[in-house]
mmCIF file of C-alpha atoms in Angstrom:
data_model
loop_
_atom_site.group_PDB
_atom_site.id
_atom_site.type_symbol
_atom_site.label_atom_id
_atom_site.label_comp_id
_atom_site.label_asym_id
_atom_site.label_seq_id
_atom_site.Cartn_x
_atom_site.Cartn_y
_atom_site.Cartn_z
ATOM 1 C CA MET F 1 36.124 -81.504 -31.206
ATOM 2 C CA SER F 2 38.008 -79.378 -33.726
ATOM 3 C CA GLU F 3 41.336 -77.719 -33.031
ATOM 4 C CA LEU F 4 39.868 -74.361 -34.067
ATOM 5 C CA LEU F 5 36.939 -74.708 -31.649
ATOM 6 C CA ASN F 6 39.427 -75.328 -28.846
ATOM 7 C CA TYR F 7 41.452 -72.324 -29.976
ATOM 8 C CA HIS F 8 38.479 -69.945 -29.768
ATOM 9 C CA ARG F 9 37.484 -71.284 -26.366
ATOM 10 C CA TYR F 10 41.034 -70.841 -25.142
ATOM 11 C CA LEU F 11 41.302 -67.372 -26.668
ATOM 12 C CA PHE F 12 38.122 -66.269 -24.905
ATOM 13 C CA GLN F 13 39.312 -67.635 -21.559
ATOM 14 C CA TRP F 14 42.727 -66.051 -22.065
ATOM 15 C CA HIS F 15 41.110 -62.635 -22.572
ATOM 16 C CA CYS F 16 38.993 -63.197 -19.463
ATOM 17 C CA ARG F 17 42.168 -63.852 -17.455
ATOM 18 C CA LYS F 18 44.382 -61.162 -18.952
ATOM 19 C CA PHE F 19 42.025 -58.282 -19.748
ATOM 20 C CA PHE F 20 38.346 -58.466 -18.810
ATOM 21 C CA ARG F 21 36.059 -61.074 -17.202
ATOM 22 C CA PHE F 22 33.486 -61.235 -19.993
ATOM 23 C CA ARG F 23 31.648 -64.238 -18.551
ATOM 24 C CA ARG F 24 30.519 -62.228 -15.527
ATOM 25 C CA TYR F 25 28.578 -59.853 -17.750
ATOM 26 C CA LEU F 26 27.242 -61.986 -20.604
ATOM 27 C CA SER F 27 23.824 -63.639 -20.403
ATOM 28 C CA GLU F 28 23.383 -67.378 -20.936
ATOM 29 C CA ALA F 29 21.961 -66.669 -24.410
ATOM 30 C CA GLU F 30 25.010 -64.559 -25.259
ATOM 31 C CA LYS F 31 27.416 -67.239 -24.057
ATOM 32 C CA ALA F 32 25.491 -69.829 -26.088
ATOM 33 C CA TYR F 33 25.767 -67.565 -29.138
ATOM 34 C CA LEU F 34 29.535 -67.336 -28.720
ATOM 35 C CA GLU F 35 29.788 -71.110 -28.445
ATOM 36 C CA VAL F 36 27.945 -71.488 -31.765
ATOM 37 C CA CYS F 37 30.322 -69.001 -33.398
ATOM 38 C CA PHE F 38 33.315 -70.896 -32.008
ATOM 39 C CA SER F 39 31.968 -74.102 -33.538
ATOM 40 C CA LEU F 40 31.138 -72.533 -36.919
ATOM 41 C CA ALA F 41 34.733 -71.422 -37.500
ATOM 42 C CA LYS F 42 36.570 -73.611 -39.999
ATOM 43 C CA GLU F 43 39.500 -71.294 -40.800
ATOM 44 C CA PHE F 44 41.300 -68.493 -38.980
ATOM 45 C CA ARG F 45 40.493 -66.270 -41.972
ATOM 46 C CA GLU F 46 37.233 -66.524 -43.899
ATOM 47 C CA VAL F 47 36.686 -64.975 -47.325
ATOM 48 C CA SER F 48 33.375 -63.326 -48.188
ATOM 49 C CA ASP F 49 31.322 -64.170 -51.285
ATOM 50 C CA SER F 50 32.752 -61.094 -53.000
ATOM 51 C CA GLY F 51 36.300 -62.340 -52.464
ATOM 52 C CA TYR F 52 37.191 -59.801 -49.789
ATOM 53 C CA GLU F 53 39.712 -61.295 -47.359
ATOM 54 C CA HIS F 54 39.794 -58.708 -44.586
ATOM 55 C CA PHE F 55 36.501 -59.333 -42.793
ATOM 56 C CA SER F 56 37.394 -60.743 -39.367
ATOM 57 C CA TYR F 57 34.633 -62.923 -37.960
ATOM 58 C CA TYR F 58 35.970 -62.319 -34.447
ATOM 59 C CA SER F 59 37.691 -59.434 -32.740
ATOM 60 C CA TYR F 60 38.993 -58.438 -29.330
ATOM 61 C CA SER F 61 39.742 -54.738 -29.163
ATOM 62 C CA HIS F 62 41.233 -52.271 -26.711
ATOM 63 C CA ARG F 63 40.406 -48.565 -26.720
ATOM 64 C CA VAL F 64 43.136 -46.384 -25.210
ATOM 65 C CA HIS F 65 42.609 -42.784 -24.059
ATOM 66 C CA GLY F 66 45.670 -41.596 -22.185
ATOM 67 C CA ASP F 67 46.108 -43.881 -19.176
ATOM 68 C CA LYS F 68 42.594 -45.323 -19.496
ATOM 69 C CA VAL F 69 42.156 -48.639 -21.332
ATOM 70 C CA ASN F 70 38.821 -50.254 -22.216
ATOM 71 C CA SER F 71 39.401 -53.948 -22.919
ATOM 72 C CA SER F 72 35.736 -54.949 -22.549
ATOM 73 C CA ARG F 73 35.197 -54.931 -26.310
ATOM 74 C CA LEU F 74 34.391 -58.226 -28.038
ATOM 75 C CA ALA F 75 32.759 -59.233 -31.333
ATOM 76 C CA TYR F 76 31.993 -62.628 -32.878
ATOM 77 C CA GLY F 77 30.051 -63.824 -35.886
ATOM 78 C CA SER F 78 30.651 -65.705 -39.113
ATOM 79 C CA VAL F 79 31.551 -64.825 -42.680
ATOM 80 C CA ALA F 80 31.239 -68.339 -44.090
ATOM 81 C CA HIS F 81 28.041 -69.337 -42.223
ATOM 82 C CA PRO F 82 25.860 -66.243 -41.727
ATOM 83 C CA GLN F 83 22.513 -68.027 -41.398
ATOM 84 C CA PRO F 84 23.427 -70.393 -38.528
ATOM 85 C CA ALA F 85 25.081 -67.463 -36.765
ATOM 86 C CA LEU F 86 21.887 -65.403 -37.171
ATOM 87 C CA GLU F 87 19.754 -68.214 -35.748
ATOM 88 C CA ALA F 88 22.054 -68.345 -32.727
ATOM 89 C CA ALA F 89 21.796 -64.554 -32.385
ATOM 90 C CA ARG F 90 17.983 -64.423 -32.388
ATOM 91 C CA PRO F 91 17.566 -65.352 -28.681
ATOM 92 C CA VAL F 92 20.032 -62.581 -27.790
ATOM 93 C CA LEU F 93 18.122 -60.053 -29.881
ATOM 94 C CA ARG F 94 14.831 -61.171 -28.310
ATOM 95 C CA GLU F 95 16.034 -60.893 -24.715
ATOM 96 C CA ARG F 96 17.260 -57.366 -25.468
ATOM 97 C CA SER F 97 13.920 -56.544 -27.201
ATOM 98 C CA LEU F 98 15.706 -55.208 -30.277
ATOM 99 C CA ALA F 99 13.587 -54.694 -33.393
ATOM 100 C CA LEU F 100 15.879 -54.613 -36.424
ATOM 101 C CA ASP F 101 14.964 -53.194 -39.808
ATOM 102 C CA ALA F 102 13.401 -56.037 -41.808
ATOM 103 C CA TYR F 103 15.654 -55.158 -44.754
ATOM 104 C CA PHE F 104 18.685 -56.566 -42.951
ATOM 105 C CA LEU F 105 16.941 -59.775 -41.944
ATOM 106 C CA GLU F 106 15.061 -60.450 -45.184
ATOM 107 C CA SER F 107 16.818 -58.813 -48.138
ATOM 108 C CA PRO F 108 18.975 -61.065 -50.351
ATOM 109 C CA HIS F 109 21.479 -58.185 -50.379
ATOM 110 C CA SER F 110 22.058 -58.415 -46.629
ATOM 111 C CA LYS F 111 23.809 -61.129 -44.630
ATOM 112 C CA PHE F 112 24.198 -61.325 -40.889
ATOM 113 C CA TYR F 113 27.780 -60.753 -39.804
ATOM 114 C CA GLY F 114 27.907 -60.797 -36.008
ATOM 115 C CA LEU F 115 27.274 -59.336 -32.557
ATOM 116 C CA GLY F 116 29.566 -57.126 -30.500
ATOM 117 C CA TRP F 117 29.833 -55.830 -26.950
ATOM 118 C CA ASP F 118 31.479 -52.871 -25.237
ATOM 119 C CA ILE F 119 30.549 -53.745 -21.706
ATOM 120 C CA LEU F 120 32.074 -50.790 -19.898
ATOM 121 C CA GLU F 121 30.223 -48.394 -22.215
ATOM 122 C CA GLU F 122 27.020 -50.487 -21.914
ATOM 123 C CA GLN F 123 26.942 -50.881 -25.681
ATOM 124 C CA PHE F 124 25.732 -53.774 -27.806
ATOM 125 C CA LYS F 125 26.317 -53.978 -31.563
ATOM 126 C CA VAL F 126 24.758 -55.833 -34.493
ATOM 127 C CA TYR F 127 26.609 -56.173 -37.810
ATOM 128 C CA PHE F 128 25.475 -57.007 -41.340
ATOM 129 C CA ARG F 129 27.353 -57.344 -44.633
ATOM 130 C CA VAL F 130 25.550 -55.621 -47.516
ATOM 131 C CA GLN F 131 26.198 -56.038 -51.235
ATOM 132 C CA PRO F 132 25.894 -53.768 -53.055
ATOM 133 C CA VAL F 133 25.954 -50.850 -50.640
ATOM 134 C CA GLN F 134 24.061 -48.794 -53.243
ATOM 135 C CA LEU F 135 20.935 -50.736 -52.261
ATOM 136 C CA LEU F 136 20.911 -49.711 -48.622
ATOM 137 C CA PRO F 137 17.621 -48.283 -47.310
ATOM 138 C CA ASP F 138 17.279 -44.512 -47.731
ATOM 139 C CA ASN F 139 17.510 -43.873 -43.985
ATOM 140 C CA LEU F 140 21.140 -45.073 -44.167
ATOM 141 C CA LYS F 141 22.071 -44.421 -47.778
ATOM 142 C CA HIS F 142 22.025 -40.670 -47.185
ATOM 143 C CA LEU F 143 25.181 -41.098 -45.075
ATOM 144 C CA LEU F 144 27.052 -41.970 -48.274
ATOM 145 C CA GLN F 145 26.090 -38.904 -50.302
ATOM 146 C CA ASP F 146 29.601 -37.404 -49.999
ATOM 147 C CA TYR F 147 31.396 -40.575 -51.157
ATOM 148 C CA ASP F 148 32.060 -41.902 -54.645
ATOM 149 C CA LEU F 149 30.939 -45.497 -54.309
ATOM 150 C CA GLU F 150 32.678 -46.403 -57.567
ATOM 151 C CA ASP F 151 35.974 -45.975 -55.703
ATOM 152 C CA HIS F 152 34.969 -48.554 -53.092
ATOM 153 C CA ARG F 153 34.312 -52.254 -53.044
ATOM 154 C CA ASP F 154 30.775 -53.368 -53.807
ATOM 155 C CA GLU F 155 30.397 -55.027 -50.411
ATOM 156 C CA GLY F 156 30.138 -52.936 -47.285
ATOM 157 C CA LEU F 157 29.412 -53.427 -43.624
ATOM 158 C CA VAL F 158 26.597 -51.926 -41.548
ATOM 159 C CA SER F 159 26.702 -51.670 -37.772
ATOM 160 C CA PHE F 160 24.009 -50.653 -35.305
ATOM 161 C CA THR F 161 25.098 -49.662 -31.793
ATOM 162 C CA TYR F 162 22.632 -49.857 -28.920
ATOM 163 C CA THR F 163 23.407 -48.110 -25.640
ATOM 164 C CA ARG F 164 21.368 -49.675 -22.833
ATOM 165 C CA ASN F 165 19.327 -51.283 -25.632
ATOM 166 C CA GLN F 166 18.426 -47.989 -27.307
ATOM 167 C CA LEU F 167 19.774 -47.299 -30.801
ATOM 168 C CA SER F 168 22.553 -44.724 -30.395
ATOM 169 C CA GLU F 169 24.639 -44.953 -33.578
ATOM 170 C CA SER F 170 24.463 -46.314 -37.128
ATOM 171 C CA LYS F 171 27.641 -46.877 -39.123
ATOM 172 C CA ILE F 172 28.555 -47.928 -42.642
ATOM 173 C CA TYR F 173 32.008 -49.306 -43.410
ATOM 174 C CA LEU F 174 33.326 -48.715 -46.930
ATOM 175 C CA TYR F 175 36.428 -50.418 -48.326
ATOM 176 C CA PRO F 176 38.412 -48.399 -50.897
ATOM 177 C CA LYS F 177 39.601 -50.317 -53.952
ATOM 178 C CA SER F 178 42.904 -48.455 -54.121
ATOM 179 C CA SER F 179 45.755 -49.079 -51.699
ATOM 180 C CA LEU F 180 47.497 -45.827 -52.650
ATOM 181 C CA ASN F 181 48.252 -43.133 -50.072
ATOM 182 C CA LEU F 182 48.229 -45.539 -47.129
ATOM 183 C CA PRO F 183 50.517 -44.780 -44.196
ATOM 184 C CA ALA F 184 53.680 -46.857 -43.802
ATOM 185 C CA GLY F 185 52.998 -50.316 -42.421
ATOM 186 C CA ALA F 186 49.367 -50.439 -43.621
ATOM 187 C CA GLN F 187 47.980 -52.673 -46.370
ATOM 188 C CA GLY F 188 44.372 -51.534 -46.491
ATOM 189 C CA GLN F 189 41.785 -49.360 -44.843
ATOM 190 C CA ALA F 190 38.148 -49.161 -43.888
ATOM 191 C CA SER F 191 36.280 -45.856 -44.008
ATOM 192 C CA MET F 192 33.668 -45.892 -41.261
ATOM 193 C CA VAL F 193 30.870 -43.375 -41.835
ATOM 194 C CA SER F 194 28.900 -42.708 -38.650
ATOM 195 C CA ASP F 195 25.683 -40.763 -38.184
ATOM 196 C CA GLN F 196 27.201 -39.485 -34.901
ATOM 197 C CA ARG F 197 30.941 -39.093 -35.569
ATOM 198 C CA GLY F 198 31.301 -38.527 -39.306
ATOM 199 C CA LEU F 199 34.251 -40.274 -40.979
ATOM 200 C CA VAL F 200 36.585 -42.509 -38.953
ATOM 201 C CA THR F 201 39.403 -44.438 -40.646
ATOM 202 C CA GLN F 202 40.775 -47.823 -39.631
ATOM 203 C CA TYR F 203 43.938 -49.381 -41.078
ATOM 204 C CA ASP F 204 44.689 -53.047 -41.723
ATOM 205 C CA LEU F 205 48.367 -53.488 -40.950
ATOM 206 C CA SER F 206 51.107 -55.272 -42.860
ATOM 207 C CA GLN F 207 53.931 -54.227 -40.532
ATOM 208 C CA PRO F 208 52.476 -53.871 -37.038
ATOM 209 C CA GLU F 209 55.921 -53.361 -35.514
ATOM 210 C CA GLN F 210 56.080 -49.959 -37.231
ATOM 211 C CA TRP F 211 52.915 -48.912 -35.427
ATOM 212 C CA ALA F 212 54.111 -50.210 -32.066
ATOM 213 C CA GLN F 213 56.610 -47.353 -32.012
ATOM 214 C CA ARG F 214 53.748 -44.867 -32.277
ATOM 215 C CA LEU F 215 51.866 -46.160 -29.219
ATOM 216 C CA SER F 216 51.909 -45.008 -25.613
ATOM 217 C CA GLY F 217 52.905 -47.287 -22.743
ATOM 218 C CA PRO F 218 49.440 -48.911 -22.260
ATOM 219 C CA GLY F 219 49.307 -49.883 -25.946
ATOM 220 C CA ARG F 220 52.799 -51.336 -25.926
ATOM 221 C CA ARG F 221 51.940 -53.392 -22.836
ATOM 222 C CA ILE F 222 48.893 -54.806 -24.643
ATOM 223 C CA LEU F 223 51.042 -55.809 -27.616
ATOM 224 C CA GLU F 224 53.509 -57.469 -25.257
ATOM 225 C CA LEU F 225 50.762 -59.614 -23.726
ATOM 226 C CA TYR F 226 49.639 -60.812 -27.153
ATOM 227 C CA ARG F 227 53.136 -62.098 -27.825
ATOM 228 C CA GLU F 228 52.227 -64.940 -25.449
ATOM 229 C CA LEU F 229 49.910 -66.139 -28.242
ATOM 230 C CA ASP F 230 52.218 -65.163 -31.121
ATOM 231 C CA GLU F 231 49.451 -62.755 -32.163
ATOM 232 C CA GLU F 232 50.257 -59.398 -33.743
ATOM 233 C CA LEU F 233 48.186 -56.253 -34.065
ATOM 234 C CA ASP F 234 45.871 -56.603 -37.054
ATOM 235 C CA THR F 235 43.927 -53.329 -37.306
ATOM 236 C CA ILE F 236 44.201 -49.903 -35.723
ATOM 237 C CA GLN F 237 42.061 -46.790 -35.440
ATOM 238 C CA TYR F 238 44.596 -44.092 -34.673
ATOM 239 C CA GLN F 239 44.230 -40.465 -33.608
ATOM 240 C CA ASP F 240 47.536 -39.899 -31.852
ATOM 241 C CA GLU F 241 49.944 -41.754 -29.561
ATOM 242 C CA GLU F 242 47.592 -41.304 -26.592
ATOM 243 C CA ASN F 243 44.278 -42.064 -28.334
ATOM 244 C CA TYR F 244 43.700 -45.169 -30.461
ATOM 245 C CA THR F 245 41.895 -48.512 -30.675
ATOM 246 C CA LEU F 246 43.755 -51.791 -31.217
ATOM 247 C CA TYR F 247 42.061 -54.771 -32.880
ATOM 248 C CA PHE F 248 43.144 -58.413 -32.644
ATOM 249 C CA PRO F 249 43.003 -60.114 -35.067
#
């Protein structure tokens, strides 16, 4: 049994103890999927075929709105082994009766990335990496008409959100090539284009301690808990000091 497999099992259990009891809400197929993802991991960071280093194959996130905190948000998949991860995901997709666009399952330009949950919001998410994003189907490509794709990396990310198993949002993540004009403490960004919310920006952080000062009490308490694991804030979606989403890693 690999050290990394044990780490992911421990990390999941730690989140169940500290933040949200995921196991109570996940089906047996979903728990089996997570176990496959735990076993597929060979590095803490995996690099995509295009050389991009900032795709996280797992994420625990916390959405803060004032005094309310949603820590029921979890995502797992694989960058290095998309096909085995997809095979493990198929029983989950079947039990939810989700019919995905064949493009994402069959096109050589699409690779499965992972599954995600926001249990309190009753949301389920499916992610794919697409390269190049210019070859997305027309029903999604129109979302990019206001963006110069030459200024972004060739590889993008597509996410489908299902609320109570009905498609409720489609998103495309673009990754700018330039690191200019980033806020202090950030090293990169993702531009999320949603068919429901327009443009939402996320920042990959190089100096998370700078951002800790900009968070309200609930956010600072979350960061303090992660110090038990020597884990720092990796990514943030920030509106103001009362409204933000924290992503680990």
